[in-house]
Coordinates of C-alpha atoms in Angstrom, one line a residue:
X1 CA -26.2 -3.8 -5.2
X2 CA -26.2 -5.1 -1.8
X3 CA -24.7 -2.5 0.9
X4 CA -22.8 -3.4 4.2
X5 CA -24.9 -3.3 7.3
X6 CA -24.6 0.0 8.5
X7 CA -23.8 -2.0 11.8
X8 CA -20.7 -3.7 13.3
X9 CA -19.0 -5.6 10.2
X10 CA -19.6 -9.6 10.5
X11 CA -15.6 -9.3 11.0
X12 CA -16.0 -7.6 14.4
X13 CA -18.8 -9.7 15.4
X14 CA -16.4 -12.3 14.3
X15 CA -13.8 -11.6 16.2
X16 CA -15.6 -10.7 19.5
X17 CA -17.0 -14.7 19.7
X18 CA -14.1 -16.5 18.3
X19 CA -12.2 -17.7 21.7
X20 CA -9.2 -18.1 20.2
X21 CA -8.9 -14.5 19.2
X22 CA -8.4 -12.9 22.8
X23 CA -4.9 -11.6 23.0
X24 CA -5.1 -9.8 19.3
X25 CA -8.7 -8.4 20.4
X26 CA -6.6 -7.1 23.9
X27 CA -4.2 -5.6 21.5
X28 CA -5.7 -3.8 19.1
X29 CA -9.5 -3.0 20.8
X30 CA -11.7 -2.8 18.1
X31 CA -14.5 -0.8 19.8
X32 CA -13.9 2.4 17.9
X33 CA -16.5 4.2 15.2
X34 CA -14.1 3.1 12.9
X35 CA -13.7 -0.1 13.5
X36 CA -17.7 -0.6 14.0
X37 CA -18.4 0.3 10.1
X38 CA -15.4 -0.4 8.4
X39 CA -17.2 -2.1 6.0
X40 CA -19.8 0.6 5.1
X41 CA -17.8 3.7 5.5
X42 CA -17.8 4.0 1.5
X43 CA -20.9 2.3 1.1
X44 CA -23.8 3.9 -1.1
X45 CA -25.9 3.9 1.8
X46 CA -23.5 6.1 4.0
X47 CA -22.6 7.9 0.5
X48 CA -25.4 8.1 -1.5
X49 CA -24.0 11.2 -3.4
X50 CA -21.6 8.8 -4.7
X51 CA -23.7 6.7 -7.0
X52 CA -26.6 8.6 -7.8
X53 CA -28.0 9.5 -11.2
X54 CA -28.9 6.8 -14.2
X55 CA -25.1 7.1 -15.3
X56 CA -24.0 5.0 -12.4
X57 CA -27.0 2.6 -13.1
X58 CA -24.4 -0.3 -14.2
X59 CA -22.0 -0.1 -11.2
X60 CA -24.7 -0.5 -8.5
X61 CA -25.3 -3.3 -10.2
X62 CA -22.0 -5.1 -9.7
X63 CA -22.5 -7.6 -6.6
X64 CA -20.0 -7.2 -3.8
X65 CA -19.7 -10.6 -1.8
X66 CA -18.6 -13.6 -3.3
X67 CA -21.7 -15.9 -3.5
X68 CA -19.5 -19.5 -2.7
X69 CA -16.2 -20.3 -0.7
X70 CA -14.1 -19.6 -3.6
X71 CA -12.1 -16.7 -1.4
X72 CA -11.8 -18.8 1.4
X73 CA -10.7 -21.7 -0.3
X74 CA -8.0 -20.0 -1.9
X75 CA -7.0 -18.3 0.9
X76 CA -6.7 -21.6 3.1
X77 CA -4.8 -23.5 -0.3
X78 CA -2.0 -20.5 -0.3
X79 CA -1.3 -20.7 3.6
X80 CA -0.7 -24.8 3.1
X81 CA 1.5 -23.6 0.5
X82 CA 3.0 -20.9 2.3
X83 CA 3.4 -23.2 5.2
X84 CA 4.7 -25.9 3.3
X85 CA 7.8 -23.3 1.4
X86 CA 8.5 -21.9 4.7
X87 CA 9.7 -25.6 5.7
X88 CA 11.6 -26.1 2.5
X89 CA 13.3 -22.6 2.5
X90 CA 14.0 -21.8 6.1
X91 CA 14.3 -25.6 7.7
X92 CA 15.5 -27.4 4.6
X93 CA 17.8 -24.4 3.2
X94 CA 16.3 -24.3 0.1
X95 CA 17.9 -21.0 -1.0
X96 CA 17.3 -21.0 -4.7
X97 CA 13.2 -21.2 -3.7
X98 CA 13.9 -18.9 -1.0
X99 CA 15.1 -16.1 -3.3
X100 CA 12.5 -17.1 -6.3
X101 CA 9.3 -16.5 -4.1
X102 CA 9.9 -14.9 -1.4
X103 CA 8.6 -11.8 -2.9
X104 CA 5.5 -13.2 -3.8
X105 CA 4.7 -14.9 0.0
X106 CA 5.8 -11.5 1.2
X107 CA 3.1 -9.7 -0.9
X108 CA 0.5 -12.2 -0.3
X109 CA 0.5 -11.9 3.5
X110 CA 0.2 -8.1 3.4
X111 CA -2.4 -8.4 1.0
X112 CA -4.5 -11.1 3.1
X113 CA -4.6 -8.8 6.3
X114 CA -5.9 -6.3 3.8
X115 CA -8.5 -7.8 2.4
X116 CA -9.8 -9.1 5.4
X117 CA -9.7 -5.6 7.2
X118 CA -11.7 -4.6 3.9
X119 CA -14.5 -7.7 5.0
X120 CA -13.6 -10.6 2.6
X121 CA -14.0 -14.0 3.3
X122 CA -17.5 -13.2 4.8
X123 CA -19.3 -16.2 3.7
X124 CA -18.6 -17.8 7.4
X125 CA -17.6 -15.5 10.0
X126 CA -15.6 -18.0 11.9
X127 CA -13.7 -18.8 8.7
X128 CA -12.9 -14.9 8.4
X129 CA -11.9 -14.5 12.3
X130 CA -9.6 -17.4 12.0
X131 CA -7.8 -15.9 8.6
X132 CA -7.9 -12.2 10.5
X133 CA -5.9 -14.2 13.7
X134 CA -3.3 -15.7 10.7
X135 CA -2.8 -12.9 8.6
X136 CA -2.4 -10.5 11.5
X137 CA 0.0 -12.4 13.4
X138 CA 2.2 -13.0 10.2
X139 CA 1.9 -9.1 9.2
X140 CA 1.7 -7.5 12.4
X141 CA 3.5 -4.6 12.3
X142 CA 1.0 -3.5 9.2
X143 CA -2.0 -3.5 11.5
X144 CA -0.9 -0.1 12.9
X145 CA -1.5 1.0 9.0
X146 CA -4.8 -1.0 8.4
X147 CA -6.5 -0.6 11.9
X148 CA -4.5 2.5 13.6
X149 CA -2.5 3.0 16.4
X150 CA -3.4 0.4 19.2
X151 CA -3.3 3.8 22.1
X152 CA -6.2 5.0 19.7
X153 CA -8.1 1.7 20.7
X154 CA -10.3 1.8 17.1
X155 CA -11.2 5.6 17.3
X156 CA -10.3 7.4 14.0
X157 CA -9.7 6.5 10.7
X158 CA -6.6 4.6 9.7
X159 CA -4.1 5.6 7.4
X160 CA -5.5 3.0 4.9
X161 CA -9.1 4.9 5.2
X162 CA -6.9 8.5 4.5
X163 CA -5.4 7.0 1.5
X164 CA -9.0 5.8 0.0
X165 CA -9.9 8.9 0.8
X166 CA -7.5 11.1 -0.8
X167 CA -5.8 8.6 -2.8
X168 CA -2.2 10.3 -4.7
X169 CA -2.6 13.3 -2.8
X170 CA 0.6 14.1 -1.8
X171 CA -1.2 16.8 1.6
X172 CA -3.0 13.9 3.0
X173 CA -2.6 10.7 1.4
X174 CA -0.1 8.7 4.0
X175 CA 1.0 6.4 1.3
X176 CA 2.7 9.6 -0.1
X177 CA 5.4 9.7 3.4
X178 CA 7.9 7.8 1.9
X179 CA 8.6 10.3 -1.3
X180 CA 8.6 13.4 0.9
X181 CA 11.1 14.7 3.1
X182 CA 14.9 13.5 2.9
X183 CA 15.5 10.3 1.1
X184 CA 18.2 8.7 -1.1
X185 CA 16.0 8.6 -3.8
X186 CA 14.2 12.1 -4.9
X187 CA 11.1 11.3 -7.3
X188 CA 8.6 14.2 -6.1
X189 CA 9.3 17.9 -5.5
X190 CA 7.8 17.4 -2.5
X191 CA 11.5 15.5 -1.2
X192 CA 14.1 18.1 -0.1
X193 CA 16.8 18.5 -3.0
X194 CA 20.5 17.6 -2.0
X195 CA 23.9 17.5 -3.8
X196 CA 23.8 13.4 -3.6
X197 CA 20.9 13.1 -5.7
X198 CA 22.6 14.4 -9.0
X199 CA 24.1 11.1 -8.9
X200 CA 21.2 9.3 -8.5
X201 CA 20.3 8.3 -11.7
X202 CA 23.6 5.7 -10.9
X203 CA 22.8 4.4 -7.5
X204 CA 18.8 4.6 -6.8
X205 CA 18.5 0.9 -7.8
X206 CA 21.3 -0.9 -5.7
X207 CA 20.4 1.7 -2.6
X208 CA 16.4 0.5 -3.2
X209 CA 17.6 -3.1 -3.4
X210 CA 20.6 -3.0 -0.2
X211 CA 20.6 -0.4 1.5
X212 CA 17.2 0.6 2.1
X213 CA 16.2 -3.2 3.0
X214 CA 18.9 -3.6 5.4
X215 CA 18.3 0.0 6.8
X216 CA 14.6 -1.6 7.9
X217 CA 16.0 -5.0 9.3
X218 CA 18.4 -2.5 11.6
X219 CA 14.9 -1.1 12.5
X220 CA 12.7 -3.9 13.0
X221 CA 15.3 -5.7 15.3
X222 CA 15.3 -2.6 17.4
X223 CA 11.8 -2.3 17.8
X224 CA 11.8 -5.7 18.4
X225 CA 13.7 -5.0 21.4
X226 CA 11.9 -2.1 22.8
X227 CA 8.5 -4.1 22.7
X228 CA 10.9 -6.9 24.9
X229 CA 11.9 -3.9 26.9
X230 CA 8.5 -3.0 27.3
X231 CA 7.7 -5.4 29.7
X232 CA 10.1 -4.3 32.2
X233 CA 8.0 -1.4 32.3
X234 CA 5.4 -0.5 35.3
X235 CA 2.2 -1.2 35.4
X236 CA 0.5 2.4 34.9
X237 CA 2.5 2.6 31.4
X238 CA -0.5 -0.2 29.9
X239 CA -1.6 -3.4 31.0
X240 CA 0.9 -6.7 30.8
X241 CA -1.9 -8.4 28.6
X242 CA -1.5 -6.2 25.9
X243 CA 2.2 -5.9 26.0
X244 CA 2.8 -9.9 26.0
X245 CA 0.1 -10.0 22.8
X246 CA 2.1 -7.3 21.0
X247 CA 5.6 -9.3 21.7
X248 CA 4.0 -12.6 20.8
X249 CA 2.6 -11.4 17.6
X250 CA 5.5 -9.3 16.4
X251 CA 7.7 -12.5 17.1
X252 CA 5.6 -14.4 15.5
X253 CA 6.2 -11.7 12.1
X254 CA 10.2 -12.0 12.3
X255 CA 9.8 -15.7 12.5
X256 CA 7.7 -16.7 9.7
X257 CA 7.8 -13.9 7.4
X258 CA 9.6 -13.8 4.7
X259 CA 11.2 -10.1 4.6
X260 CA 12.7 -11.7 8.0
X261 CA 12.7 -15.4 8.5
X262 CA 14.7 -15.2 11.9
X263 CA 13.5 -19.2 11.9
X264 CA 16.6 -19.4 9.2
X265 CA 19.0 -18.0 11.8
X266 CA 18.2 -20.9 14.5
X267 CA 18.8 -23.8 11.7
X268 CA 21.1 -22.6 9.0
X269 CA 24.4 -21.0 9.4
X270 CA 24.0 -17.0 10.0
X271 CA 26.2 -15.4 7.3
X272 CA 24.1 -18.0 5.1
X273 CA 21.0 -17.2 6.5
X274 CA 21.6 -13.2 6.2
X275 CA 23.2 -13.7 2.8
X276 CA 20.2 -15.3 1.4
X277 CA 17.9 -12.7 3.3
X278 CA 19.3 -10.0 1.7
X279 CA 19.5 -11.3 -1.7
X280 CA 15.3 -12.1 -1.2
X281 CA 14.6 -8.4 -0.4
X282 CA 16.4 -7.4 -2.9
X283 CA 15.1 -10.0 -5.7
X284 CA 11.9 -8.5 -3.6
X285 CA 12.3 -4.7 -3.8
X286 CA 13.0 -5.5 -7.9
X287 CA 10.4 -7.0 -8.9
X288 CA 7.3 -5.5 -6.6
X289 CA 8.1 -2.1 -7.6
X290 CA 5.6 -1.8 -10.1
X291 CA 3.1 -2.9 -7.6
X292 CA 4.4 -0.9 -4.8
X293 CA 4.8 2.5 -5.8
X294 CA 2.8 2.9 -9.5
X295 CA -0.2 2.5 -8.0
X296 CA 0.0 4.6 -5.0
X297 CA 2.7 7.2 -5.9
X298 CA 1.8 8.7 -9.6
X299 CA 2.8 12.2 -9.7
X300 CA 0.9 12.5 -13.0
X301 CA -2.0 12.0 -11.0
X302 CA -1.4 15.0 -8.4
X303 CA -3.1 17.2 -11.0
X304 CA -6.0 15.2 -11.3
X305 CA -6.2 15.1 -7.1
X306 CA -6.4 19.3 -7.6
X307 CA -9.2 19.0 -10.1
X308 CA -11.9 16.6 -8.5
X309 CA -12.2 18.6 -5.3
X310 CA -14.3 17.9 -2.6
X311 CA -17.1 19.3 -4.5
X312 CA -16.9 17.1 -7.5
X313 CA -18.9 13.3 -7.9
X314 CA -17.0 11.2 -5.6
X315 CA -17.1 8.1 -8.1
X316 CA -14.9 10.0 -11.0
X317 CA -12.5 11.7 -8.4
X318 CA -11.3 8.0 -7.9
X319 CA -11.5 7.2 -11.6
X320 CA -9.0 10.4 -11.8
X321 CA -6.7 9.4 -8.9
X322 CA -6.3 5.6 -9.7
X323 CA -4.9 3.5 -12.1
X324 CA -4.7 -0.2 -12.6
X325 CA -1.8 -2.3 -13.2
X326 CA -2.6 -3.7 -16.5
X327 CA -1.6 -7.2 -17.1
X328 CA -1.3 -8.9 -21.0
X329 CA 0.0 -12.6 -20.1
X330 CA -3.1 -15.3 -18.1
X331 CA -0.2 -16.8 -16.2
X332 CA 0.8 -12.8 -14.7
X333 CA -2.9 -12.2 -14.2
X334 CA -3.3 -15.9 -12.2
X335 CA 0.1 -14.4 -10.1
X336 CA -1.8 -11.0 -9.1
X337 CA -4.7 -13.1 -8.1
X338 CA -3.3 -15.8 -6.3
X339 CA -1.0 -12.8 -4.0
X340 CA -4.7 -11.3 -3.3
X341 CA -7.4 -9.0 -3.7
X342 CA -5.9 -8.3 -7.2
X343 CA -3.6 -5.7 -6.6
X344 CA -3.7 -4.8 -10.5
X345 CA -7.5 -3.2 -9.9
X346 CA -6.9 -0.7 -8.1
X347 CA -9.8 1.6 -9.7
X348 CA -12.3 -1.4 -8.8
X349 CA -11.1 -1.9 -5.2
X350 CA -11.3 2.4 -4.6
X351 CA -14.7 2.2 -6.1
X352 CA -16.0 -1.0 -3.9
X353 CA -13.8 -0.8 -0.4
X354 CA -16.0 -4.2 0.6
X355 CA -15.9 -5.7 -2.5
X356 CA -14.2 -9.5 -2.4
X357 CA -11.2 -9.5 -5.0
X358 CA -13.0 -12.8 -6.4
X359 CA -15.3 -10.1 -8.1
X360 CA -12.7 -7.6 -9.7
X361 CA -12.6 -8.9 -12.7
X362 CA -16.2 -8.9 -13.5
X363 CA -16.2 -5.2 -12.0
X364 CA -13.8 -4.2 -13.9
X365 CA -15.3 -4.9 -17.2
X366 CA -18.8 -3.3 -16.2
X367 CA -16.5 -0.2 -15.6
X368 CA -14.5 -0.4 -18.4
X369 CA -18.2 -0.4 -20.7
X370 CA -19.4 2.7 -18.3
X371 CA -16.1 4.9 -18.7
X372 CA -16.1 4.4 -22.3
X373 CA -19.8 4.9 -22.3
X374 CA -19.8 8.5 -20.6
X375 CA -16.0 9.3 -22.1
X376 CA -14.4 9.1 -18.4
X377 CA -11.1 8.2 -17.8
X378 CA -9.6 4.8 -17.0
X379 CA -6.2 4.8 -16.8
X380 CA -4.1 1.7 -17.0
X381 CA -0.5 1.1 -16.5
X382 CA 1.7 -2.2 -18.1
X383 CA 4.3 -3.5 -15.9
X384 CA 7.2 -2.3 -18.1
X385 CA 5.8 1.1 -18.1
X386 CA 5.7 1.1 -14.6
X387 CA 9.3 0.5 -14.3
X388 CA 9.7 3.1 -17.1
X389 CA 7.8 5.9 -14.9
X390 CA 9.8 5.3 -11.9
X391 CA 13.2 5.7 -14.0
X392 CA 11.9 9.1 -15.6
X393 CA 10.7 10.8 -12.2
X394 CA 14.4 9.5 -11.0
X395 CA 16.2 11.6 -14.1
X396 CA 14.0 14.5 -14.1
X397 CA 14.2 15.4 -10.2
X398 CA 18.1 14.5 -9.8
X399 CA 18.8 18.5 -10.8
X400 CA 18.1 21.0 -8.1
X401 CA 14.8 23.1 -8.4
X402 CA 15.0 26.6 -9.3
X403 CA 15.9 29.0 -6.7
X404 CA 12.8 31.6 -6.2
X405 CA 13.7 34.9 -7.3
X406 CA 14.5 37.2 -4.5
X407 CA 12.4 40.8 -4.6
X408 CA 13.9 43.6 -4.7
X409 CA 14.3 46.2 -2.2
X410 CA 13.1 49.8 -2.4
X411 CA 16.3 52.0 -3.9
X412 CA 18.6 48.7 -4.7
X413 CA 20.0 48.9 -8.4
X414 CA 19.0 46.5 -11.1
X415 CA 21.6 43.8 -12.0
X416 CA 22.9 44.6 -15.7
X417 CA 20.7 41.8 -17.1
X418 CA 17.7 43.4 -15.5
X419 CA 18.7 46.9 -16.4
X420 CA 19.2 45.9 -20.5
X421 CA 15.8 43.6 -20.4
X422 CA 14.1 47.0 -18.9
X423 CA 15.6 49.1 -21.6
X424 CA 14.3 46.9 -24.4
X425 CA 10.6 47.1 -23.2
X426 CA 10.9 50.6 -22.7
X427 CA 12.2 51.0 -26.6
X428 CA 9.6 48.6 -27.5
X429 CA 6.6 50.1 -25.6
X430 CA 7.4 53.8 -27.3
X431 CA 7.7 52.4 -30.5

C-alpha cells in the first residue's frame, strides 16, 4: 500500500501556489506540524505498529488514492447541482425542494471540506486547492473543527484528529461534547440528571427538530455580528487581513448554505423565508440522525474504548470503537455516496484517514473477509436500528441515577433496615 509522503500533504503545497487562495491561507495559516502531515499522521509509515504481522497482510494491500478523476468529477457534478437548487429554492422559492434536500446539500458540504482536509481529490493539486477554497467558504465555521483554532495558526492536533484518535471515548473524544454536561435531551450518564428529563421520552424529538435548531440560528447570527464587530477593533488585537477573510467567508456560509440561506431573506418574504428554514432543519435534524450521532456517539461502544487501551494493536481498537451504517437498498447506498466520503464506512475511513471515499467499498469488503477470517469484530448498524438506539438511551436515562450511598460515621446508629439486614447475617454466619 502506498503511504503519504511523510512531507507537506499535496493539499498544502496546493494551497500555498494557488493565487486565488490568499485570504483563506491568511486565515487559517497552515504552517503548523499538524497541518504539514495531515495526511500521514495515521499512515503505516508514521505507525508501523499498526499494521504489522501477516494478519494485516490483506489491508496493506488495499490502495488509498483513487487512480482516475472519478472523485473530482463527482465532486465538481454535485456543486453544479448544488448551485443550480440553491437558484431554484432560495431565488425561485421553490419551497417543497427546499425542504426535500436541504438535508442532503447540508451534509454534502460538511462532508466535502472533510474529505479534502483528509487529502482527496489528489489526482491534480490545483483541482484539490480549488475544491478546499469552495468547500471551506460554504462550511466555514467547521474549519475551526477540521483544521483548529485559527490563534493556534496549524499547531496541534484538531478536534477531528482527537476523535480518530480516541474515537467513542466519552474523556477525550470531542465529538462526545454535545451528550455531556446540561442538555434537553439526557442519552449518557455522563449529562447532568434534571427533573425535566423524566419527561423526555415526550418532547426530545420536537426539541431536537425546533428548538435546538433555532437555538443555533440565535447563535450563528450573533457570532456573525461579533466577527462584524471585530473590525472595529485595534490593530494590536490581529491583523485586518485576517479579520476581513474571516467575515467574508462566514458570510459567504449564511448565504449559500442551506442550514441558513440568508440569500432567501433578500428575495422572498421573511416570515416565508424563516418558515421554510425552520421546517428544512427540522426535515434535517430527522432524517440525519442516524448519520449524526450512531456513528460517533454509541454508548455500547464506551466499553470497548476501556478494553483496547493504549497498549493494545491499534488496528482492532478501531475495529472495537467504530461501526458502519449499514445500508440494504442501491438507491440509499448511491445517496451516502453522492453526500461524500461515504459516511456509512466509518470502520474503513478510521482505518485509512487518507483513503479517497471512491475506494470504501472495495475496502470494506477486504475487511469484512479479514475480520471474519481472524474472528474480529465488525459491527454494523441499519438505519432503523439507528433510530431504535437513540429512542432506547432516551427511555433508559430519563430516571435519575442512583444516589451514592453515604458512609457512616464512627458511633452513628444503623437505620432499622440496616440493623435487621445485620441481624440476619449474624444468625446466618453462626448457624
Amino acid at each position: 500500500m502506498k503511504s503519504p509522503s511523510p512531507g507537506r500533504s499535496s493539499a498544502v503545497r496546493s494551497m500555498r501556489s494557488a493565487p486565488f487562495f490568499t485570504p483563506i491561507r491568511v486565515v487559517f495559516s497552515f504552517a503548523g506540524p499538524s497541518a504539514r502531515r495531515p495526511l500521514s499522521f495515521f499512515s503505516p509509515t508514521i505507525r508501523p505498529s499498526a499494521w504489522r504481522g501477516r494478519p494485516w497482510k490483506a489491508l496493506r494491500l488495499v490502495p488509498l488514492l483513487s487512480q482516475n478523476f472519478k472523485a473530482e468529477v463527482v465532486a465538481v457534478l454535485m456543486l453544479i447541482l448544488f448551485f443550480s437548487w440553491c437558484y431554484c429554492s432560495y431565488v425561485l422559492g421553490c419551497w417543497r425542494l427546499n425542504i426535500a434536500l436541504s438535508w442532503f446539500w447540508w451534509r454534502h458540504l460538511d462532508a466535502g471540506l472533510h474529505a479534502v482536509m483528509h487529502g482527496d481529490f489528489r489526482t491534480r493539486h490545483d483541482i484539490q486547492a480549488g475544491l478546499f477554497w469552495i468547500y471551506s467558504l460554504l462550511s466555514h465555521r467547521a474549519m475551526e473543527y477540521y483544521y483548529g483554532a485559527r490563534e493556534l495558526k496549524g499547531n496541534g492536533m484538531s478536534k477531528h484528529w482527537w476523535h480518530h484518535i480516541y474515537p467513542n471515548d466519552p474523556g477525550r473524544d470531542p465529538d462526545w461534547s454535545t451528550m455531556t454536561g446540561v442538555a434537553w435531551v439526557r442519552r449518557h450518564t455522563s449529562a447532568q440528571w434534571h427533573p425535566c428529563h423524566q419527561w423526555q421520552c415526550w418532547y426530545w424529538l420536537p426539541v431536537s427538530m425546533f428548538l435546538e435548531p433555532l437555538f443555533e440560528l440565535i447563535q450563528v447570527a450573533c457570532a456573525l455580528l461579533e466577527a462584524v464587530a471585530s473590525l472595529l477593533e485595534p490593530p494590536m488585537n490581529g491583523p485586518y487581513v485576517s479579520r476581513w477573510a474571516h467575515v467574508l467567508g462566514f458570510l459567504c456560509e449564511v448565504l449559500f448554505n442551506p442550514g441558513f440561506q440568508l440569500v432567501a431573506f433578500g428575495v422572498q418574504p421573511f416570515w416565508k423565508a424563516l418558515g421554510v428554514l425552520l421546517l428544512a432543519r427540522a426535515t434535517s435534524r430527522l432524517l440525519l440522525y442516524p448519520f449524526s450521532e450512531v456513528q460517533h456517539y454509541m454508548p455500547e461502544h464506551i466499553l470497548n474504548r476501556e478494553a483496547a487501551d493504549d497498549s493494545a494493536e491499534w488496528v482492532i481498537g478501531q475495529l472495537l470503537c467504530t461501526a458502519n451504517l449499514e445500508f440494504r437498498n442501491r438507491w440509499a447506498w448511491l445517496m451516502d455516496f453522492l453526500m461524500f466520503h461515504g459516511d456509512s464506512h466509518q470502520i474503513e475511513h478510521h482505518l485509512w484517514p487518507a483513503m479517497s471515499f471512491v475506494q470504501y467499498t472495495k475496502a470494506s469488503q477486504v475487511v469484512r473477509a479479514t475480520c471474519a477470517r481472524l474472528r474480529l469484530p465488525y459491527y454494523t448498524v441499519g438505519y432503523f436500528e439507528g433510530y431504535q438506539k437513540i429512542c432506547e438511551q432516551v427511555k433508559e436515562h430519563r430516571k435519575p441515577p442512583p444516589r451514592p450511598k453515604r458512609p457512616r460515621s464512627p458511633g452513628e446508629e444503623p437505620s432499622p433496615s440496616e440493623s435487621s439486614s445485620t441481624r440476619t447475617r449474624r444468625r446466618t454466619r453462626g448457624s
